[in-house]
């Protein structure tokens, strides 16, 4: 069975769901890919993926896919400890900052641009695109670059101690959705996984 998930899904969904999943299906081989919407949709179409958990940044055909909202995850603007931006409290003060943007599974997250545009500010031009969270985090920790990361990641012990969370409000919502093909029934294994994910979202 193959799933994909946005970085936030790896902490918010996968650990809780997989514990119950492997209790009932201990022999299942599971492939979990990191990816955002474009990666998920493309690979659901080809049949490489059974399910995907990710934000929806652009419209998805309801004829082709079932899309079920799961959770809203909060986002934080983060910098390294003792960064020049430690005391900043508005995006207006960050117009010359350099950002790390997560390009997960070849899908670009638009959330940094949305944060600026929603306040009537031009989108930042100084952006480094990283193709996974694991490469984005060290760039923030070891430089003056900024990141817009899910709260679940920046709250992890061992990471949070080295990060400063900037006091910036009214950031975009990062909503995770469960996505699968409408025209192809889920296998029993994938259906069980989907049931566990939806049950978790109801808690």
Short mmCIF file of C-alpha atoms in Angstrom, two decimals:
data_model
loop_
_atom_site.label_atom_id
_atom_site.label_comp_id
_atom_site.label_asym_id
_atom_site.label_seq_id
_atom_site.Cartn_x
_atom_site.Cartn_y
_atom_site.Cartn_z
CA UNK A 1 0.00 0.00 0.00
CA UNK A 2 1.28 3.50 -0.87
CA UNK A 3 0.38 6.82 0.73
CA UNK A 4 1.72 10.33 0.47
CA UNK A 5 1.56 13.10 3.03
CA UNK A 6 2.43 16.73 3.51
CA UNK A 7 5.10 17.32 6.19
CA UNK A 8 2.46 18.14 8.82
CA UNK A 9 0.78 14.79 8.20
CA UNK A 10 3.91 12.92 9.20
CA UNK A 11 3.51 14.14 12.78
CA UNK A 12 -0.19 14.89 13.13
CA UNK A 13 -1.67 11.81 11.45
CA UNK A 14 0.79 9.03 10.63
CA UNK A 15 2.08 8.01 14.09
CA UNK A 16 -1.40 7.80 15.63
CA UNK A 17 -3.02 6.01 12.71
CA UNK A 18 -0.20 3.57 12.00
CA UNK A 19 -0.18 2.17 15.53
CA UNK A 20 -3.76 0.95 15.11
CA UNK A 21 -3.27 0.01 11.46
CA UNK A 22 -0.40 -2.39 12.14
CA UNK A 23 -2.22 -3.97 15.07
CA UNK A 24 -4.87 -5.23 12.66
CA UNK A 25 -2.66 -5.66 9.57
CA UNK A 26 0.83 -6.42 10.88
CA UNK A 27 2.13 -7.95 7.66
CA UNK A 28 1.31 -5.01 5.41
CA UNK A 29 4.18 -3.30 3.60
CA UNK A 30 3.54 0.43 3.60
CA UNK A 31 5.22 3.08 1.41
CA UNK A 32 4.92 6.66 2.65
CA UNK A 33 6.05 9.51 0.37
CA UNK A 34 6.43 13.17 1.26
CA UNK A 35 4.46 15.35 -1.14
CA UNK A 36 2.02 18.19 -1.61
CA UNK A 37 -0.97 18.50 -3.95
CA UNK A 38 0.64 18.15 -7.38
CA UNK A 39 2.62 15.09 -6.33
CA UNK A 40 -0.46 13.53 -4.73
CA UNK A 41 -2.83 14.12 -7.63
CA UNK A 42 -0.38 13.00 -10.30
CA UNK A 43 0.43 9.77 -8.50
CA UNK A 44 -3.13 8.99 -7.52
CA UNK A 45 -3.97 9.20 -11.23
CA UNK A 46 -1.25 6.74 -12.18
CA UNK A 47 -2.20 4.34 -9.40
CA UNK A 48 1.14 4.64 -7.61
CA UNK A 49 -0.69 6.02 -4.55
CA UNK A 50 -3.79 4.70 -2.83
CA UNK A 51 -4.36 7.71 -0.56
CA UNK A 52 -2.92 11.15 0.02
CA UNK A 53 -3.06 13.58 2.95
CA UNK A 54 -2.22 17.15 1.99
CA UNK A 55 -3.47 20.73 1.67
CA UNK A 56 -5.44 21.65 -1.44
CA UNK A 57 -3.95 24.79 -2.96
CA UNK A 58 -5.87 24.76 -6.25
CA UNK A 59 -9.24 23.27 -7.29
CA UNK A 60 -9.48 19.49 -7.65
CA UNK A 61 -12.11 17.83 -9.84
CA UNK A 62 -14.85 16.31 -7.67
CA UNK A 63 -15.68 13.98 -10.53
CA UNK A 64 -12.20 12.52 -10.35
CA UNK A 65 -11.36 12.61 -6.64
CA UNK A 66 -12.95 12.35 -3.23
CA UNK A 67 -11.57 15.15 -1.04
CA UNK A 68 -12.42 15.09 2.68
CA UNK A 69 -11.19 17.87 5.01
CA UNK A 70 -9.44 16.49 8.10
CA UNK A 71 -7.74 19.14 10.25
CA UNK A 72 -6.59 22.71 10.23
CA UNK A 73 -2.96 22.99 11.31
CA UNK A 74 -1.50 26.27 12.51
CA UNK A 75 1.59 27.73 10.88
CA UNK A 76 4.45 29.60 12.52
CA UNK A 77 7.07 31.95 11.16
CA UNK A 78 10.35 30.66 12.55
CA UNK A 79 13.96 31.79 12.68
CA UNK A 80 17.05 30.48 14.41
CA UNK A 81 17.71 31.55 17.99
CA UNK A 82 19.41 34.97 18.15
CA UNK A 83 18.36 35.73 14.57
CA UNK A 84 18.21 39.42 13.57
CA UNK A 85 14.46 38.85 13.18
CA UNK A 86 13.87 37.56 16.73
CA UNK A 87 11.76 40.54 17.83
CA UNK A 88 9.88 41.11 14.58
CA UNK A 89 6.07 41.07 14.92
CA UNK A 90 4.80 41.84 11.39
CA UNK A 91 5.39 40.77 7.81
CA UNK A 92 5.90 44.43 6.89
CA UNK A 93 9.23 44.18 8.72
CA UNK A 94 10.21 41.08 6.73
CA UNK A 95 9.96 42.37 3.17
CA UNK A 96 13.71 42.03 2.65
CA UNK A 97 14.02 38.71 4.47
CA UNK A 98 15.10 35.54 2.69
CA UNK A 99 12.69 32.62 3.06
CA UNK A 100 12.99 28.85 2.83
CA UNK A 101 9.99 27.47 0.95
CA UNK A 102 9.15 23.77 1.01
CA UNK A 103 8.78 22.27 -2.46
CA UNK A 104 7.65 18.85 -1.34
CA UNK A 105 7.49 16.18 -4.01
CA UNK A 106 7.86 18.85 -6.74
CA UNK A 107 4.82 20.79 -5.44
CA UNK A 108 5.44 24.39 -4.41
CA UNK A 109 3.62 25.60 -1.31
CA UNK A 110 2.02 29.02 -1.95
CA UNK A 111 1.45 29.77 1.73
CA UNK A 112 4.32 32.25 2.15
CA UNK A 113 3.09 34.26 -0.81
CA UNK A 114 -0.49 34.09 0.50
CA UNK A 115 0.61 35.45 3.87
CA UNK A 116 2.13 38.54 2.24
CA UNK A 117 -0.58 39.10 -0.35
CA UNK A 118 -3.35 38.89 2.27
CA UNK A 119 -1.80 41.95 3.95
CA UNK A 120 -1.45 43.90 0.71
CA UNK A 121 2.29 43.26 0.51
CA UNK A 122 4.22 42.00 -2.52
CA UNK A 123 5.28 38.37 -2.40
CA UNK A 124 8.89 37.93 -1.26
CA UNK A 125 11.50 37.66 -3.99
CA UNK A 126 14.28 36.15 -1.88
CA UNK A 127 13.23 32.53 -1.66
CA UNK A 128 15.23 29.31 -1.47
CA UNK A 129 13.19 26.29 -2.52
CA UNK A 130 13.85 23.04 -0.62
CA UNK A 131 12.47 19.73 -1.77
CA UNK A 132 11.72 18.34 1.67
CA UNK A 133 11.25 19.53 5.22
CA UNK A 134 14.42 17.71 6.26
CA UNK A 135 16.47 19.99 4.00
CA UNK A 136 14.55 23.18 4.85
CA UNK A 137 14.98 22.96 8.61
CA UNK A 138 18.82 23.02 8.69
CA UNK A 139 18.85 26.10 6.45
CA UNK A 140 16.73 27.97 8.99
CA UNK A 141 18.73 26.66 11.95
CA UNK A 142 22.12 27.58 10.45
CA UNK A 143 21.40 30.90 8.70
CA UNK A 144 19.31 34.07 8.89
CA UNK A 145 16.65 32.61 6.60
CA UNK A 146 13.04 32.25 7.75
CA UNK A 147 10.54 29.43 7.41
CA UNK A 148 6.77 29.07 7.56
CA UNK A 149 6.39 25.67 9.19
CA UNK A 150 3.54 23.66 10.75
CA UNK A 151 3.31 24.04 14.51
CA UNK A 152 3.59 20.25 14.88
CA UNK A 153 7.13 20.39 13.50
CA UNK A 154 8.47 23.41 15.37
CA UNK A 155 7.13 22.05 18.68
CA UNK A 156 9.15 18.83 18.49
CA UNK A 157 11.61 18.58 21.41
CA UNK A 158 15.14 18.93 20.12
CA UNK A 159 13.99 21.25 17.34
CA UNK A 160 12.00 23.85 19.27
CA UNK A 161 14.94 24.64 21.56
CA UNK A 162 16.95 26.01 18.62
CA UNK A 163 14.13 28.00 16.97
CA UNK A 164 12.49 31.34 17.65
CA UNK A 165 8.79 31.58 16.84
CA UNK A 166 8.01 35.09 15.65
CA UNK A 167 4.90 36.80 17.03
CA UNK A 168 3.10 37.19 13.70
CA UNK A 169 -0.68 36.69 13.60
CA UNK A 170 -3.27 36.13 10.85
CA UNK A 171 -1.21 33.58 8.94
CA UNK A 172 -2.85 31.30 6.34
CA UNK A 173 -4.56 28.13 7.49
CA UNK A 174 -2.92 24.86 6.48
CA UNK A 175 -5.82 22.42 6.05
CA UNK A 176 -5.04 18.75 5.58
CA UNK A 177 -7.37 16.70 3.39
CA UNK A 178 -7.73 13.01 2.66
CA UNK A 179 -7.74 12.46 -1.12
CA UNK A 180 -8.36 9.34 -3.21
CA UNK A 181 -9.74 8.46 -6.63
CA UNK A 182 -13.50 8.39 -7.07
CA UNK A 183 -13.51 6.05 -10.07
CA UNK A 184 -11.50 3.27 -8.45
CA UNK A 185 -12.66 1.48 -5.28
CA UNK A 186 -10.14 1.41 -2.47
CA UNK A 187 -8.58 -1.93 -1.70
CA UNK A 188 -9.62 -3.40 1.67
CA UNK A 189 -6.25 -2.38 3.13
CA UNK A 190 -6.53 1.19 1.83
CA UNK A 191 -10.14 1.39 3.00
CA UNK A 192 -9.07 0.36 6.50
CA UNK A 193 -6.39 3.04 6.49
CA UNK A 194 -8.90 5.67 5.29
CA UNK A 195 -11.34 4.66 8.03
CA UNK A 196 -8.68 5.09 10.71
CA UNK A 197 -7.68 8.50 9.33
CA UNK A 198 -11.29 9.72 9.27
CA UNK A 199 -11.89 8.37 12.77
CA UNK A 200 -8.86 10.30 14.03
CA UNK A 201 -10.18 13.49 12.40
CA UNK A 202 -13.42 13.15 14.36
CA UNK A 203 -11.69 13.07 17.77
#
